[in-house]
Amino acid sequence: MNRFMVISFLVGLGFATHVHAESSKDDAMSLLDQLDQLDQLDEIEFNEAVDKAYDCAENERFNCADREIKRARALVFDKASSVTLAELVTYRKKQEDFYNEQKRLAAQMKLEEQCASSCPRSEEYGMCVVGDMIHYYCTDVPAPRRNDSSSSSSNSTLAAFSAALNQVNSQLQADLARQQADFQRQMQQYEAQRQERELRKQEQQAQQRRLQQQQQNALAIQQQQQEQARRQAEQRRKAEEERRLANEARKREQEARRLARQRENEQEEANKLAYLGSLKAGTRLAARNCFGESHVYGVLPSIQPRLVSCVNVSFTVQCPASSVVQYRGVLNNMISNTGGCYGDTVQVPNSISCPVDQFVVRATSVEGC
């Protein structure tokens, strides 16, 4: 039910009760108790929604957390609950940011592993890591080419062997020098390629170390933020517990005051009843003729303190020889009368069957005006 409608209904009901009841103080207390009960129900439902939202956010169920935040927002009842809701919204956002960052870092690490295994060239590795190249398209390191040299020797006949011996020896020396030079060039190429591979490997390792350090720093920051959010959540829970204990103490104090007022009112009513009973027991009534009319008058006992300032005394009139009541009447707002016809009296019918000086007048009840 809409809370405004409930409060309007209770106020209207309280106004009607105030108009028709004899005591407005008890009605006002009843209305306050009913409003306190409504506030208590709203506060309980608000705290349940907040706790459920924190649980959902901690378990990465963000749709669930959003539903509970929406439910809690409709139940905000004071400034403290508004602060609590704002802290909850902040905590939920930080949890989702941390979750998304973990997913992003995991994906980045997987990509780096793929790029490192498929892209040995530093320029291609860098393009793969930043997403400008897919690792499937990386090229392999070209293998060094082998320059196989073949030696040629001139075939000579046995007849020209002796004449060409010096020439053959010179050719062999030249071929050996050429082979040595080719071998030296190959060794230089091998060394250059090895150094290039080693340099790329060092660059890749350095880049990986930098990225890992950046990731560790980012994770450390995220963990610090999460720890700070956890501490804030713990502080919020402690504050909520302190507010709950304070509310319970306040409600116990209100209940104690209500019970004390109730006991006080009950004691006051009991004292008034006892006082009225004492007035009845001590009231002395009589009748006399006043200018041809029958009048009843009487004297109230003097009892201190006066707990009831205005009293109505009900009485009966009988004749001495009869047990039948001849007349019932009331001395409204009775004041003691010792002066006869010129004081507080009430006229009774002249149809009573015995003379006025024989009337038997008895007080039957004494009530407040």
Short mmCIF file of C-alpha atoms in Angstrom, two decimals:
data_model
loop_
_atom_site.label_atom_id
_atom_site.label_comp_id
_atom_site.label_asym_id
_atom_site.label_seq_id
_atom_site.Cartn_x
_atom_site.Cartn_y
_atom_site.Cartn_z
CA MET A 1 0.00 0.00 0.00
CA ASN A 2 1.19 3.52 -0.77
CA ARG A 3 2.71 4.93 2.39
CA PHE A 4 1.23 8.40 1.86
CA MET A 5 -2.25 6.87 1.60
CA VAL A 6 -1.66 4.88 4.79
CA ILE A 7 -0.48 7.96 6.69
CA SER A 8 -3.42 10.03 5.34
CA PHE A 9 -5.82 7.29 6.41
CA LEU A 10 -4.28 7.14 9.89
CA VAL A 11 -4.38 10.94 10.27
CA GLY A 12 -8.04 11.00 9.18
CA LEU A 13 -8.84 8.16 11.53
CA GLY A 14 -7.00 9.90 14.34
CA PHE A 15 -8.94 13.13 13.70
CA ALA A 16 -12.29 11.30 13.80
CA THR A 17 -11.28 9.47 16.95
CA HIS A 18 -10.14 12.73 18.52
CA VAL A 19 -13.55 14.31 17.82
CA HIS A 20 -15.62 11.47 19.27
CA ALA A 21 -13.36 10.16 22.08
CA GLU A 22 -13.14 11.47 25.61
CA SER A 23 -9.33 11.43 25.73
CA SER A 24 -7.22 12.61 22.77
CA LYS A 25 -3.86 11.81 24.38
CA ASP A 26 -4.23 8.01 24.06
CA ASP A 27 -5.41 8.37 20.44
CA ALA A 28 -2.36 10.45 19.55
CA MET A 29 -0.05 7.86 21.11
CA SER A 30 -1.79 5.10 19.13
CA LEU A 31 -1.27 7.02 15.88
CA LEU A 32 2.42 7.53 16.69
CA ASP A 33 2.83 3.82 17.41
CA GLN A 34 1.24 2.91 14.07
CA LEU A 35 3.51 5.35 12.19
CA ASP A 36 6.54 3.90 14.01
CA GLN A 37 5.50 0.42 12.88
CA LEU A 38 5.30 1.62 9.24
CA ASP A 39 8.77 3.18 9.51
CA GLN A 40 10.13 -0.03 11.02
CA LEU A 41 8.71 -2.15 8.17
CA ASP A 42 10.22 0.21 5.54
CA GLU A 43 13.60 0.14 7.29
CA ILE A 44 13.64 -3.68 7.51
CA GLU A 45 12.76 -4.07 3.82
CA PHE A 46 15.35 -1.42 2.85
CA ASN A 47 18.12 -3.21 4.81
CA GLU A 48 17.17 -6.56 3.27
CA ALA A 49 17.43 -5.09 -0.25
CA VAL A 50 20.82 -3.45 0.53
CA ASP A 51 22.29 -6.66 1.97
CA LYS A 52 21.04 -8.70 -1.02
CA ALA A 53 22.55 -6.16 -3.46
CA TYR A 54 25.96 -6.33 -1.73
CA ASP A 55 25.87 -10.14 -1.87
CA CYS A 56 24.97 -10.09 -5.59
CA ALA A 57 27.74 -7.58 -6.41
CA GLU A 58 30.37 -9.57 -4.49
CA ASN A 59 29.41 -12.69 -6.49
CA GLU A 60 29.50 -10.76 -9.83
CA ARG A 61 25.70 -11.02 -10.33
CA PHE A 62 25.24 -7.44 -11.43
CA ASN A 63 21.69 -7.78 -12.82
CA CYS A 64 20.61 -9.10 -9.44
CA ALA A 65 22.40 -6.19 -7.73
CA ASP A 66 20.63 -3.68 -10.01
CA ARG A 67 17.22 -5.14 -9.14
CA GLU A 68 17.90 -4.89 -5.42
CA ILE A 69 19.25 -1.33 -5.79
CA LYS A 70 16.02 -0.35 -7.58
CA ARG A 71 13.98 -1.91 -4.77
CA ALA A 72 16.06 -0.15 -2.09
CA ARG A 73 15.80 3.22 -3.90
CA ALA A 74 11.99 3.10 -3.56
CA LEU A 75 12.37 2.52 0.22
CA VAL A 76 14.75 5.39 1.13
CA PHE A 77 13.34 6.92 4.30
CA ASP A 78 15.93 9.42 5.60
CA LYS A 79 19.29 11.07 4.87
CA ALA A 80 21.27 8.16 6.35
CA SER A 81 19.53 5.65 4.07
CA SER A 82 20.29 7.91 1.06
CA VAL A 83 24.01 7.82 1.97
CA THR A 84 23.81 4.03 2.38
CA LEU A 85 22.26 3.68 -1.08
CA ALA A 86 24.92 5.92 -2.67
CA GLU A 87 27.70 3.83 -1.11
CA LEU A 88 26.04 0.67 -2.42
CA VAL A 89 25.86 2.06 -5.99
CA THR A 90 29.55 3.04 -5.83
CA TYR A 91 30.55 -0.39 -4.54
CA ARG A 92 28.56 -2.16 -7.29
CA LYS A 93 30.25 -0.07 -10.02
CA LYS A 94 33.75 -0.74 -8.63
CA GLN A 95 33.03 -4.48 -8.50
CA GLU A 96 31.93 -4.50 -12.15
CA ASP A 97 34.96 -2.41 -13.21
CA PHE A 98 37.28 -4.83 -11.40
CA TYR A 99 35.56 -7.82 -13.02
CA ASN A 100 35.83 -6.30 -16.53
CA GLU A 101 39.49 -5.39 -15.97
CA GLN A 102 40.30 -8.97 -14.96
CA LYS A 103 38.65 -10.26 -18.16
CA ARG A 104 40.55 -7.71 -20.25
CA LEU A 105 43.92 -8.60 -18.67
CA ALA A 106 43.30 -12.33 -19.15
CA ALA A 107 42.46 -11.76 -22.83
CA GLN A 108 45.56 -9.56 -23.24
CA MET A 109 47.83 -12.21 -21.69
CA LYS A 110 46.41 -14.89 -23.99
CA LEU A 111 46.98 -12.64 -27.01
CA GLU A 112 50.57 -11.97 -25.96
CA GLU A 113 51.24 -15.70 -25.63
CA GLN A 114 49.86 -16.31 -29.14
CA CYS A 115 51.89 -13.42 -30.58
CA ALA A 116 55.09 -14.57 -28.84
CA SER A 117 54.77 -18.12 -30.22
CA SER A 118 53.80 -17.12 -33.78
CA CYS A 119 55.58 -13.79 -34.38
CA PRO A 120 59.34 -13.97 -33.74
CA ARG A 121 60.00 -10.70 -35.60
CA SER A 122 59.87 -7.77 -33.18
CA GLU A 123 57.96 -5.48 -35.57
CA GLU A 124 55.33 -8.16 -36.24
CA TYR A 125 55.12 -9.05 -32.53
CA GLY A 126 54.41 -5.43 -31.66
CA MET A 127 51.71 -5.15 -34.34
CA CYS A 128 50.16 -8.42 -33.12
CA VAL A 129 50.05 -7.29 -29.49
CA VAL A 130 48.31 -4.00 -30.30
CA GLY A 131 45.85 -5.76 -32.63
CA ASP A 132 47.08 -4.43 -35.97
CA MET A 133 48.00 -7.94 -37.20
CA ILE A 134 46.55 -11.39 -36.58
CA HIS A 135 49.19 -13.87 -35.38
CA TYR A 136 48.27 -16.33 -38.15
CA TYR A 137 49.77 -13.93 -40.71
CA CYS A 138 53.20 -13.58 -39.09
CA THR A 139 56.21 -14.74 -41.17
CA ASP A 140 58.84 -17.21 -40.03
CA VAL A 141 62.49 -16.17 -39.58
CA PRO A 142 64.28 -16.82 -42.85
CA ALA A 143 66.82 -19.54 -42.52
CA PRO A 144 70.36 -18.70 -43.55
CA ARG A 145 71.27 -19.64 -47.04
CA ARG A 146 74.12 -21.99 -47.59
CA ASN A 147 76.44 -21.03 -50.40
CA ASP A 148 77.98 -24.28 -51.38
CA SER A 149 81.13 -23.69 -53.43
CA SER A 150 82.37 -26.31 -55.76
CA SER A 151 85.92 -26.66 -56.68
CA SER A 152 86.82 -27.23 -60.23
CA SER A 153 89.99 -28.66 -61.27
CA SER A 154 91.19 -28.88 -64.73
CA ASN A 155 91.73 -32.28 -66.07
CA SER A 156 94.99 -32.60 -67.67
CA THR A 157 96.44 -35.34 -69.47
CA LEU A 158 99.34 -37.30 -68.22
CA ALA A 159 101.40 -35.82 -70.90
CA ALA A 160 100.75 -32.18 -69.75
CA PHE A 161 100.86 -32.95 -65.99
CA SER A 162 104.40 -31.96 -65.49
CA ALA A 163 104.04 -28.77 -67.47
CA ALA A 164 100.84 -27.67 -65.74
CA LEU A 165 101.83 -28.65 -62.22
CA ASN A 166 102.60 -25.13 -61.11
CA GLN A 167 99.41 -23.85 -62.65
CA VAL A 168 97.35 -26.54 -60.80
CA ASN A 169 98.97 -25.71 -57.51
CA SER A 170 98.13 -22.03 -58.00
CA GLN A 171 94.53 -22.90 -58.85
CA LEU A 172 94.26 -25.11 -55.75
CA GLN A 173 95.53 -22.31 -53.57
CA ALA A 174 93.04 -19.90 -55.11
CA ASP A 175 90.18 -22.36 -54.63
CA LEU A 176 91.18 -22.94 -51.01
CA ALA A 177 91.29 -19.21 -50.38
CA ARG A 178 87.90 -18.76 -52.00
CA GLN A 179 86.40 -21.59 -49.94
CA GLN A 180 87.86 -20.09 -46.80
CA ALA A 181 86.40 -16.72 -47.72
CA ASP A 182 82.98 -18.26 -48.42
CA PHE A 183 83.11 -20.12 -45.14
CA GLN A 184 84.05 -16.92 -43.33
CA ARG A 185 81.14 -15.06 -44.96
CA GLN A 186 78.74 -17.85 -43.97
CA MET A 187 80.00 -17.75 -40.40
CA GLN A 188 79.49 -13.98 -40.35
CA GLN A 189 75.96 -14.39 -41.70
CA TYR A 190 75.23 -17.03 -39.09
CA GLU A 191 76.57 -14.77 -36.35
CA ALA A 192 74.63 -11.77 -37.62
CA GLN A 193 71.41 -13.78 -37.74
CA ARG A 194 72.12 -15.19 -34.27
CA GLN A 195 72.70 -11.73 -32.88
CA GLU A 196 69.54 -10.48 -34.59
CA ARG A 197 67.54 -13.36 -33.11
CA GLU A 198 69.06 -12.75 -29.70
CA LEU A 199 68.30 -9.03 -29.93
CA ARG A 200 64.68 -9.69 -30.93
CA LYS A 201 64.38 -12.19 -28.11
CA GLN A 202 65.75 -9.69 -25.62
CA GLU A 203 63.40 -6.98 -26.93
CA GLN A 204 60.44 -9.34 -26.69
CA GLN A 205 61.40 -10.38 -23.18
CA ALA A 206 61.86 -6.76 -22.15
CA GLN A 207 58.50 -5.86 -23.66
CA GLN A 208 56.87 -8.81 -21.92
CA ARG A 209 58.43 -7.76 -18.62
CA ARG A 210 57.14 -4.21 -19.10
CA LEU A 211 53.65 -5.48 -19.91
CA GLN A 212 53.71 -7.88 -16.98
CA GLN A 213 54.84 -5.08 -14.70
CA GLN A 214 52.04 -2.87 -16.00
CA GLN A 215 49.57 -5.68 -15.44
CA GLN A 216 50.86 -6.28 -11.93
CA ASN A 217 50.62 -2.57 -11.18
CA ALA A 218 47.07 -2.47 -12.56
CA LEU A 219 46.11 -5.53 -10.53
CA ALA A 220 47.69 -4.04 -7.42
CA ILE A 221 45.69 -0.84 -7.91
CA GLN A 222 42.53 -2.86 -8.47
CA GLN A 223 43.21 -4.91 -5.33
CA GLN A 224 43.82 -1.74 -3.33
CA GLN A 225 40.56 -0.30 -4.61
CA GLN A 226 38.76 -3.54 -3.81
CA GLU A 227 40.25 -3.59 -0.32
CA GLN A 228 39.23 0.02 0.19
CA ALA A 229 35.72 -0.82 -1.01
CA ARG A 230 35.66 -3.80 1.36
CA ARG A 231 36.71 -1.61 4.28
CA GLN A 232 34.06 0.93 3.34
CA ALA A 233 31.48 -1.85 3.19
CA GLU A 234 32.60 -3.08 6.61
CA GLN A 235 32.38 0.45 7.99
CA ARG A 236 28.92 0.74 6.45
CA ARG A 237 27.85 -2.51 8.08
CA LYS A 238 29.18 -1.36 11.45
CA ALA A 239 27.38 1.97 11.07
CA GLU A 240 24.19 0.14 10.12
CA GLU A 241 24.56 -2.08 13.18
CA GLU A 242 25.10 0.96 15.41
CA ARG A 243 22.02 2.64 13.90
CA ARG A 244 20.01 -0.55 14.39
CA LEU A 245 21.05 -0.81 18.04
CA ALA A 246 20.27 2.89 18.55
CA ASN A 247 16.83 2.42 16.97
CA GLU A 248 16.14 -0.58 19.17
CA ALA A 249 17.20 1.39 22.27
CA ARG A 250 14.98 4.28 21.19
CA LYS A 251 12.02 1.95 20.69
CA ARG A 252 12.60 0.31 24.06
CA GLU A 253 12.70 3.75 25.67
CA GLN A 254 9.45 4.73 23.89
CA GLU A 255 7.79 1.51 25.04
CA ALA A 256 8.97 2.10 28.61
CA ARG A 257 7.56 5.66 28.54
CA ARG A 258 4.26 4.37 27.10
CA LEU A 259 3.97 1.70 29.79
CA ALA A 260 4.82 4.26 32.46
CA ARG A 261 2.12 6.61 31.13
CA GLN A 262 -0.33 3.71 30.98
CA ARG A 263 0.43 2.72 34.58
CA GLU A 264 0.18 6.34 35.63
CA ASN A 265 -3.21 6.72 33.92
CA GLU A 266 -4.44 3.46 35.41
CA GLN A 267 -3.32 4.55 38.87
CA GLU A 268 -4.95 7.94 38.37
CA GLU A 269 -8.24 6.30 37.35
CA ALA A 270 -8.05 3.93 40.31
CA ASN A 271 -7.44 6.89 42.66
CA LYS A 272 -10.39 8.77 41.13
CA LEU A 273 -12.69 5.76 41.55
CA ALA A 274 -11.60 5.40 45.15
CA TYR A 275 -12.12 9.12 45.69
CA LEU A 276 -15.64 9.01 44.16
CA GLY A 277 -16.43 5.97 46.31
CA SER A 278 -15.37 7.88 49.40
CA LEU A 279 -17.53 10.86 48.32
CA LYS A 280 -20.53 8.56 47.91
CA ALA A 281 -20.00 6.98 51.31
CA GLY A 282 -19.68 10.35 53.01
CA THR A 283 -22.41 12.33 51.18
CA ARG A 284 -25.40 13.31 53.37
CA LEU A 285 -28.68 14.13 51.57
CA ALA A 286 -32.00 15.46 52.85
CA ALA A 287 -35.24 17.07 51.62
CA ARG A 288 -37.26 20.13 52.66
CA ASN A 289 -40.16 22.29 51.58
CA CYS A 290 -39.09 25.41 49.75
CA PHE A 291 -41.94 27.80 49.04
CA GLY A 292 -44.42 24.99 48.52
CA GLU A 293 -42.06 22.80 46.46
CA SER A 294 -40.13 19.67 47.49
CA HIS A 295 -36.34 20.09 47.13
CA VAL A 296 -33.41 17.72 47.77
CA TYR A 297 -30.07 19.08 49.00
CA GLY A 298 -27.02 17.72 50.72
CA VAL A 299 -23.45 18.07 51.95
CA LEU A 300 -20.33 16.50 50.35
CA PRO A 301 -17.55 15.26 52.64
CA SER A 302 -14.33 17.28 52.62
CA ILE A 303 -11.70 14.88 51.26
CA GLN A 304 -8.24 16.15 50.33
CA PRO A 305 -6.78 16.24 47.82
CA ARG A 306 -9.74 16.82 45.52
CA LEU A 307 -9.08 14.41 42.66
CA VAL A 308 -12.35 15.29 40.85
CA SER A 309 -13.31 18.95 40.80
CA CYS A 310 -16.90 18.51 39.55
CA VAL A 311 -19.27 15.69 40.55
CA ASN A 312 -22.84 14.60 39.76
CA VAL A 313 -24.61 12.84 42.65
CA SER A 314 -27.40 10.43 41.74
CA PHE A 315 -29.99 9.83 44.46
CA THR A 316 -33.26 8.03 45.25
CA VAL A 317 -36.26 9.14 47.30
CA GLN A 318 -38.35 6.66 49.33
CA CYS A 319 -40.99 6.89 52.01
CA PRO A 320 -40.15 5.50 55.45
CA ALA A 321 -42.69 2.67 55.42
CA SER A 322 -41.98 1.52 51.83
CA SER A 323 -39.06 -0.15 50.05
CA VAL A 324 -40.22 1.17 46.71
CA VAL A 325 -38.20 3.99 45.20
CA GLN A 326 -40.53 6.92 44.62
CA TYR A 327 -38.13 9.04 42.55
CA ARG A 328 -34.63 8.95 41.03
CA GLY A 329 -32.77 12.17 40.40
CA VAL A 330 -29.34 13.78 39.97
CA LEU A 331 -27.69 16.74 41.68
CA ASN A 332 -25.60 17.98 38.74
CA ASN A 333 -22.31 19.71 39.60
CA MET A 334 -23.25 19.35 43.26
CA ILE A 335 -21.98 21.89 45.74
CA SER A 336 -22.45 21.34 49.47
CA ASN A 337 -25.59 23.13 50.75
CA THR A 338 -26.10 23.83 54.42
CA GLY A 339 -28.39 26.84 53.95
CA GLY A 340 -31.62 25.20 52.88
CA CYS A 341 -33.60 26.67 50.00
CA TYR A 342 -31.01 29.28 49.06
CA GLY A 343 -28.19 26.83 48.27
CA ASP A 344 -27.63 24.03 45.74
CA THR A 345 -30.91 22.03 45.51
CA VAL A 346 -32.91 20.07 42.97
CA GLN A 347 -36.71 19.99 42.84
CA VAL A 348 -38.52 16.66 43.08
CA PRO A 349 -42.20 15.96 42.20
CA ASN A 350 -44.89 16.80 44.76
CA SER A 351 -46.56 13.49 43.87
CA ILE A 352 -44.39 11.52 46.31
CA SER A 353 -46.78 9.86 48.75
CA CYS A 354 -45.22 10.98 52.04
CA PRO A 355 -44.49 14.42 53.51
CA VAL A 356 -41.23 16.04 52.46
CA ASP A 357 -39.83 16.04 55.97
CA GLN A 358 -40.18 12.21 56.00
CA PHE A 359 -38.31 11.60 52.71
CA VAL A 360 -35.57 9.02 52.89
CA VAL A 361 -32.91 10.34 50.46
CA ARG A 362 -29.89 8.12 49.60
CA ALA A 363 -26.91 8.75 47.31
CA THR A 364 -26.67 5.90 44.76
CA SER A 365 -23.62 7.00 42.82
CA VAL A 366 -21.10 9.83 42.53
CA GLU A 367 -19.53 10.45 39.10
CA GLY A 368 -17.40 13.13 37.49
CA CYS A 369 -19.21 15.82 35.54
#
